[in-house]
Structure formats: C-alpha cells, structure tokens
XYZ file of C-alpha atoms in Angstrom:
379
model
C 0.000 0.000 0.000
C 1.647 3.687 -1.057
C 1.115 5.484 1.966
C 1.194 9.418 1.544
C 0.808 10.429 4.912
C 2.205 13.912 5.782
C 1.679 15.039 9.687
C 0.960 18.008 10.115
C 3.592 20.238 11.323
C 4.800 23.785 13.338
C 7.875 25.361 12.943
C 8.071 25.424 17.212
C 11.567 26.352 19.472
C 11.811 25.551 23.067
C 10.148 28.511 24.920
C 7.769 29.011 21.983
C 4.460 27.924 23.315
C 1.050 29.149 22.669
C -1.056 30.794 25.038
C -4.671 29.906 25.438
C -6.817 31.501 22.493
C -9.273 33.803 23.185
C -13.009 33.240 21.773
C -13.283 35.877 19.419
C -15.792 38.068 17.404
C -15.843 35.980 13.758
C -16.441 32.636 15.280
C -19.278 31.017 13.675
C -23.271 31.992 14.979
C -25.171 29.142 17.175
C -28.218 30.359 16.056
C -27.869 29.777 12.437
C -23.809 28.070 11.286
C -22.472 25.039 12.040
C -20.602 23.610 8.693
C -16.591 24.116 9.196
C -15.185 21.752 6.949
C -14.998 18.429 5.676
C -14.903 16.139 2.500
C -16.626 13.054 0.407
C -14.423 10.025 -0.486
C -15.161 6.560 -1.481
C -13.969 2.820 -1.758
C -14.881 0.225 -4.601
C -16.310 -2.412 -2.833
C -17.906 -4.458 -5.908
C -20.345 -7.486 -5.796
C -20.925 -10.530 -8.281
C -23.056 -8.553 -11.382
C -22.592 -5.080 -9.564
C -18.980 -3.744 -10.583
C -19.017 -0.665 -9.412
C -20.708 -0.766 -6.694
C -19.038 1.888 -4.352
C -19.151 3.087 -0.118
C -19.111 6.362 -0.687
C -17.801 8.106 2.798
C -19.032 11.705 3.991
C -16.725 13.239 6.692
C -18.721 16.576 8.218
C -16.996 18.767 10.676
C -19.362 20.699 12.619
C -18.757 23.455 15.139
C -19.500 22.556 18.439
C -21.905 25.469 19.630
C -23.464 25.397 16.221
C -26.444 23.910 15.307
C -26.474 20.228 15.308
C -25.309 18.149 12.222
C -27.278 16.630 9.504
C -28.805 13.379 10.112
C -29.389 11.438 6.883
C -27.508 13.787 4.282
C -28.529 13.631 0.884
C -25.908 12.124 -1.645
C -26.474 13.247 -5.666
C -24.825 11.123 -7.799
C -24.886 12.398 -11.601
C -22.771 12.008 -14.768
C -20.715 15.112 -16.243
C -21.793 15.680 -19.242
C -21.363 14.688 -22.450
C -21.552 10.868 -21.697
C -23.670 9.114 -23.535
C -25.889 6.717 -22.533
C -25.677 7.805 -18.648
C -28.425 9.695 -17.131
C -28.803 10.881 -13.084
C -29.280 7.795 -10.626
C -31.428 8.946 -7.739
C -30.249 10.905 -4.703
C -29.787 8.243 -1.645
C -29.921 8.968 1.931
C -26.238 8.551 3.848
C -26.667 6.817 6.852
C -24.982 7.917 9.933
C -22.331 6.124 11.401
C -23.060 5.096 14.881
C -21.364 7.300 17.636
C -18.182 5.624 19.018
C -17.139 3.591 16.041
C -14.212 4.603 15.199
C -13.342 6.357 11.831
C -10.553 5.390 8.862
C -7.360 6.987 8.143
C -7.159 9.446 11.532
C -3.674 8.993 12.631
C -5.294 9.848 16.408
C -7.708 7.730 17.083
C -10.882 9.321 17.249
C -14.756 8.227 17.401
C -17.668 9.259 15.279
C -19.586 12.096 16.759
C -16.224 12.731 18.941
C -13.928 16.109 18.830
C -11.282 16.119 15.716
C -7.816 14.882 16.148
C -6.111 18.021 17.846
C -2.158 18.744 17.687
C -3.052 19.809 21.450
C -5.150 17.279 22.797
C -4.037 18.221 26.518
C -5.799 22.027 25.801
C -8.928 22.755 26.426
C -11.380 23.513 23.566
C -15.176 24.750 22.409
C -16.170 21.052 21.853
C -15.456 20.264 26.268
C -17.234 20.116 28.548
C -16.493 22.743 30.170
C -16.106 24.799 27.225
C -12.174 25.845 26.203
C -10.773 29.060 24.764
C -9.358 26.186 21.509
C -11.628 26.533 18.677
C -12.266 23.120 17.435
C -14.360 20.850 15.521
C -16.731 17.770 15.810
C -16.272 15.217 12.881
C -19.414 13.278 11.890
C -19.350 10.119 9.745
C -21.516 8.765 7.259
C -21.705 6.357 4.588
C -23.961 4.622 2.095
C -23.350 2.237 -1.040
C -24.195 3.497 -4.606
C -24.235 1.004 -7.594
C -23.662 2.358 -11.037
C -25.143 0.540 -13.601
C -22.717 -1.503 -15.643
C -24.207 -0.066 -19.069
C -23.409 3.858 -17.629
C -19.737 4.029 -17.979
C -18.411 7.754 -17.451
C -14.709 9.335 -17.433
C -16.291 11.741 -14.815
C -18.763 10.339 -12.093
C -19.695 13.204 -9.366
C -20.998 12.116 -5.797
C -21.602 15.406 -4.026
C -23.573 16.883 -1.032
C -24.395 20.273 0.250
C -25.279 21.930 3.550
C -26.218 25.179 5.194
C -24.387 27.078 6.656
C -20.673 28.224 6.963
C -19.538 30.924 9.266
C -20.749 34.505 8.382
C -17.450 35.742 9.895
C -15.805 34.623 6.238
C -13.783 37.585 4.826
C -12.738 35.882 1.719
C -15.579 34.980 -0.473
C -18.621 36.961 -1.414
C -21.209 34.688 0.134
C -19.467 33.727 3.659
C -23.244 32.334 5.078
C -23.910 30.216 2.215
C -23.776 26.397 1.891
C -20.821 24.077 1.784
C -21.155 21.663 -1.325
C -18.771 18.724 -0.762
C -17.857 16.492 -3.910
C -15.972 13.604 -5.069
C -15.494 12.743 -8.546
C -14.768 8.822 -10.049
C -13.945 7.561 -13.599
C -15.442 4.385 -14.466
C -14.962 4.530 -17.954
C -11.514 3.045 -18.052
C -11.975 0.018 -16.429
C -14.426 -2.817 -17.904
C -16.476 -5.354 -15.877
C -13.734 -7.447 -17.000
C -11.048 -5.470 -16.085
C -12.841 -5.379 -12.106
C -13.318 -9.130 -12.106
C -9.662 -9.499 -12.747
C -9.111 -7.383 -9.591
C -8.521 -3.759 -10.699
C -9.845 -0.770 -8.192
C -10.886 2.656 -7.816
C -10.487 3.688 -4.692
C -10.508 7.603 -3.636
C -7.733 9.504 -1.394
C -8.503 9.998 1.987
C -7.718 13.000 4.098
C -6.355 12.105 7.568
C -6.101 15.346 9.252
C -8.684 17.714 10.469
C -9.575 20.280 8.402
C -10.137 22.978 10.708
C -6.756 24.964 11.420
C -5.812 27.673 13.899
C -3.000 29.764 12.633
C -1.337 31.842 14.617
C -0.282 35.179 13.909
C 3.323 36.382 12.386
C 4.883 32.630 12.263
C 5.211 30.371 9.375
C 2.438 27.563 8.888
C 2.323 24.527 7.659
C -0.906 22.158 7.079
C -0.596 18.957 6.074
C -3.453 17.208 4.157
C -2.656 13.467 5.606
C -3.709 11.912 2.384
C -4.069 8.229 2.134
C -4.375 6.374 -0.912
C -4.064 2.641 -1.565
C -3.849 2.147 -4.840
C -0.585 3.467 -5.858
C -1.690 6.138 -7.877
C -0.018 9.611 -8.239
C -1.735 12.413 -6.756
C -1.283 16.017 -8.144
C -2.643 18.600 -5.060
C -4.168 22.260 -6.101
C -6.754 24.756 -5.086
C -9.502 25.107 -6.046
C -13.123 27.653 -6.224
C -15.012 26.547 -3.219
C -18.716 25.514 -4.010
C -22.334 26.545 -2.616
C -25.759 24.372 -3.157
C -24.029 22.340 -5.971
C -21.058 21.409 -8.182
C -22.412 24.581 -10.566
C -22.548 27.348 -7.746
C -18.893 28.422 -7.164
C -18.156 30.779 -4.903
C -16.041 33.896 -6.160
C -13.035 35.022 -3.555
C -13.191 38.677 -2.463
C -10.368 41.221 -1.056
C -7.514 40.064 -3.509
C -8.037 36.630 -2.937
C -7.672 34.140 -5.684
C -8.575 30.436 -6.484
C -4.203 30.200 -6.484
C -3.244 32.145 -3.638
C -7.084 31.993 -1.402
C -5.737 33.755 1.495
C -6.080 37.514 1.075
C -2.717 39.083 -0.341
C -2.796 42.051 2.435
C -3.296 39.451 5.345
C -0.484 37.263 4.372
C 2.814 38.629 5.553
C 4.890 39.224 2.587
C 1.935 38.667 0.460
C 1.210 42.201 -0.875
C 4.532 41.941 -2.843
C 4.556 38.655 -4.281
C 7.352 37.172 -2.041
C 4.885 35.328 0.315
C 1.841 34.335 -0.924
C -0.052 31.761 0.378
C 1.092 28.508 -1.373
C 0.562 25.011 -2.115
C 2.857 22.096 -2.678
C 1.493 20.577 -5.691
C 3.315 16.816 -4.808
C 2.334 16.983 -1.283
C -0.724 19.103 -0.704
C 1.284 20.755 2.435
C -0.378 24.654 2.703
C 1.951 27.549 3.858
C 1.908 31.181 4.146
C 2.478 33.712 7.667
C -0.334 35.744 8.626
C -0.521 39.104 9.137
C -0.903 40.047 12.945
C -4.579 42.169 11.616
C -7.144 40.954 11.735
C -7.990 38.250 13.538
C -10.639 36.174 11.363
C -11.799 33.386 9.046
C -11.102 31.802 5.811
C -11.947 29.360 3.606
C -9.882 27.695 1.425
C -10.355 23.609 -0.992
C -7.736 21.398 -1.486
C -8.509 19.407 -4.919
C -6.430 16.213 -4.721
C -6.694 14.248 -8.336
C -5.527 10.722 -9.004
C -3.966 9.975 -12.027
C -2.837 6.640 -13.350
C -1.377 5.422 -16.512
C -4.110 3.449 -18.457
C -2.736 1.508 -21.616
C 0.034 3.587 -21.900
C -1.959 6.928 -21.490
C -2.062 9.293 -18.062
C -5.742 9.253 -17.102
C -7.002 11.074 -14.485
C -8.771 8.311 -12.438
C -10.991 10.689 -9.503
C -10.339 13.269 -7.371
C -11.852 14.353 -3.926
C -11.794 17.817 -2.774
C -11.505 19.177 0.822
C -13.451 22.313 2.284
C -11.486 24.232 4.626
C -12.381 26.785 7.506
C -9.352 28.506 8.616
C -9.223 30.759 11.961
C -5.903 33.418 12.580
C -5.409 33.229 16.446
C -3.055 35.321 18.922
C 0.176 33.809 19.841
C 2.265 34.443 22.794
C 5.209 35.560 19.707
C 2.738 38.751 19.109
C 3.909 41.323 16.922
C 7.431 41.158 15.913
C 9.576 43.837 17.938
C 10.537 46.816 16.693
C 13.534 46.321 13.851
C 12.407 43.111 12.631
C 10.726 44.191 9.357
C 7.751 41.910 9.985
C 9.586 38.927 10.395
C 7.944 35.438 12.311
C 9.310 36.053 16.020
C 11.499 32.735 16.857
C 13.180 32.797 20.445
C 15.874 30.923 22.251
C 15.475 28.740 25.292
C 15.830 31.528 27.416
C 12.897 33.248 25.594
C 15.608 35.882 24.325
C 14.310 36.908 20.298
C 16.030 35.092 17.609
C 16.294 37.666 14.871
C 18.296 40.151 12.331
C 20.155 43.537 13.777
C 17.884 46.302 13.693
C 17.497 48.467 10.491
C 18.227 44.878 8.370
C 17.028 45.465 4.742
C 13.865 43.224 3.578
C 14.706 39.881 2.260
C 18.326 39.671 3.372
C 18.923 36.651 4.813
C 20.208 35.991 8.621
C 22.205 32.433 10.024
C 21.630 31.156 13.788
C 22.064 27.397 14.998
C 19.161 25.386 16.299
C 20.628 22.797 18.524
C 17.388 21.830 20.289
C 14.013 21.970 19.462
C 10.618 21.267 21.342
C 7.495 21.255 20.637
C 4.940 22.813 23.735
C 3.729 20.719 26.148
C 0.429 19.784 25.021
C-alpha cells in the first residue's frame, strides 16, 4: 500500500508555546452556522453482477456550539456531461455512522460524533465540557453504497452533497453564510467489468487530518493534508473555487483573494509583494503562508487532490476528492514582531531571548543562527 501520509507540522523552538486563544468576534453563529469543513471520499467495494458498486464516505466537521449536524444527508450522484448513454441515478440517503465507532485513516484515534484529532489534545477547547478558549471541531461520519449501472460508464462520475451554513465571519468569499457543497469525482470509464473481475480498483484519497486549522499570527504555517491512498496512484494537489448548493454554484473570492493564492494578499505577511503568498505544494498538498498580525478572522480555502494513473500507456485522471477548509488566525504568545524586525515570524531561544536580524536589516536579506534543540509545547 503507497502510503502518503504527511503530519501536520509547526515550525516550534523551546520557549515558543502558545497561550490559550481567546473566543473571538468571527467565530461562527449558534443560532444559524455550524458547517466548518470536511470532504466526500469513497472505496470500490464491488459485488458478483454489480462492478461498481461503491461506499461512498461523507466526513462533516461541525462546530461545536453550532447547530447540530445533519442526520441522513442527501448524496447526488450524476454524470458530467457529455456521456452518452448515462443519465442521473437517484439521490440516496447517507446513513450515519453510529457514535463511538471509530473512523478510517485518523492517525489519532478518534470516534464518530467525537472532537477532531487536535495537535493539542491536553488544551482545552469549544467542543469540552467545560467549554475551552481552543476553537475546534466535531467530525461526523456517514456512509452509504451506490451502484452504477454496468451499461453507464463515465470518465467523470460526481458524488456530491451540500449543507447550510458556513460561518458569516468569512472575509474571503462573497457569500461567507452560504452552503458548503462537498464532492468527489470517479472515472469508471476506463476500467471494464472485465477489467474489475480481474481485480482492478478505484479507490478515492482519503484525508487524515482535520480540516479545521488555527494559525497563529506572524509565524510560518504549515498544514498537512494526511492523504491516504491505496492504490498506488499519483496524486497532483491544487486549489480550487469553493462551491455553494451544488457542483455549478462556485463561490467567487473577495479582497484580492484568488482560487491560487485563497488567502487575502494584504493578510499574508509578505503577500502584498509577491514574495509570500499563500502557497501550495502541488506533490504533497502541504499549505503555507504567515499571517498578518490584523485581523484576527476566518477563511476558507479547498484542497482538490486528483488521481492519475497510466491506463494503456496513457495518463488518465482516475478521480479526485476535494476538501473544504475553515481557517481561523489566532493570537500567539510571539505577538507582533519587535521593533527592527521588518515583519519577520518572532522565533526565540530557550531563554525566551528573540532570535532575529540587527535592527534596520534590509527586507529579504537573509540571517544564520544554529538550532541545537528543538521542542514542541507541552500539550
């Protein structure tokens, strides 16, 4: 099994730690928001006379003091056009799975209906009981089967679900209340009934790492995407538009964001310029950028991961699944760079000393230190 696996990871020195994060203004309204991330994969499961025959998998991640999640979401699964000879099958009811069993691909183990996998487990957050100052996430699981005729073979297969409502505190798209649309896309055109009797597969990526991120303020970030896959296929990672009530309704991104660079330019240290957009690695689907201290708030961003495999000779894209992220910019105990720095990431030593350039350093010279220890917060 090709394992792509990436864990998540800070850029952290010994006295670096965070301090608790303070609830604030943009998090998402009880009353009305609870969608915060999540994505639709599947696995081909076939049965004698039913080749493609498919679990498809929804994971939702729902605030905790939002409303609560859906309870028998509605998966559409429809052709993209032209293919002939394939028409709509009818929508099918996911059933939820039960609370407590636990879920695939989470490298901490975690439950159904239970808090997402946290890098700081040991810190309180909005999904305990009592209440921390973390916010966080609850994942919900669901599943059903879907059978697609034998007769309907398609290069582009969509399973996709939507739901209201994301967090009005959004500054990056135009319609920050709107619905999440979640969607997974399979190819069943290159591989014949034969072809599946004789053992070949289709089975999605899988993300393994929560995809609800706190980023502090004026440091570098990294987010992983965890990705599993088990078929040995290459996977090519991008952004992409995120989507409203269906795979037609794209959103459009607002304040100089983009569907390459979705965090705004102004809000990503370096950004404005060109010299530090927000990024990602196209091989590994690992998301950087450094926020700007102001302000504190909420974005969205989708990871598109697509499979591609070489079919007779030819590189064919086989699916893809994409991934709906909610990111929140928290305080730090770094703060604001002191004065000098030029808006540099604060790093100190153990003795919580700052780690940086003389003062009055030009932009985008470069500086040397030695990093002979490093420690990640006790969590």
């Amino acid at each position: 099994m090709k394992n792509f696996l990436i864990l998540r990871h800070h850029l952290l020195f010994a006295s670096l730690a965070f301090a608790l994060f303070a609830i604030f203004s943009s998090a998402p309204e009880a009353k009305a928001s609870h969608a915060m991330g999540g994505d639709l994969g599947y696995f081909h499961e076939p049965l004698a006379g039913q080749p493609y025959r498919f679990r498809v998998v929804l994971y939702f991640y729902r605030w905790c003091a939002g409303i609560p999640a859906p309870g028998n979401p509605t998966l559409n699964i429809q052709p993209v056009q032209p293919c002939a000879g394939a028409n709509n099958l009818p929508t099918q009811n996911m059933t939820q799975i039960p609370a407590g069993i636990p879920l695939r691909f989470f490298p901490v183990p975690i439950a159904n209906q239970g808090p997402a996998p946290s890098k700081c487990p040991n810190f309180g957050t909005n999904c305990g009981n009592p209440p921390g100052p973390f916010a966080a996430s609850q994942v919900h699981g669901y599943e059903t089967f879907v059978n697609i005729p034998s007769t309907q073979r398609c290069a582009q297969w969509l399973f996709w679900f939507s739901e209201c409502c994301r967090n009005p505190g959004i500054t990056n798209i135009t319609d920050a209340g709107g619905s999440m649309c979640f969607e997974a896309m399979v190819n069943n055109l290159f591989m014949s009934p034969a072809d599946v009797t004789a053992g070949v597969r289709q089975n999605s990526p899988f993300f393994s790492i929560a995809p609800v991120p706190n980023v502090p303020i004026n440091q570098r970030y990294f987010q992983a995407t965890g990705v599993e896959e088990v078929d040995g296929d290459s996977l090519h990672f991008q952004f992409a538009q995120p989507k409203n009530n269906d795979p037609n309704d794209i959103e459009t991104y607002i304040n100089g964001a983009t569907t390459a660079s979705p965090i705004p330019p102004a809000n990503v240290v370096g950004g404005a310029t060109g010299i530090g957009p927000a990024k990602i690695d196209p091989f590994t689907g690992t998301f950087s950028f450094v926020p700007t201290p102001t302000p504190l708030t909420n974005y969205v961003y989708v990871i598109q991961c697509n499979e591609w495999r070489r079919v007779a000779g030819v590189a064919t894209r086989v699916g893809y699944v994409r991934r709906d992220v909610q990111m929140l910019t928290v305080n730090s105990v770094a703060g604001a760079p002191p004065p000098g720095t030029n808006g540099l990431p604060q790093i100190s030593d153990r003795n919580g000393n700052f780690i940086g350039p003389p003062p009055n350093t030009p932009p985008n010279n470069n500086f040397n230190f030695n990093q002979f220890r490093v420690n990640l917060p006790a969590c």
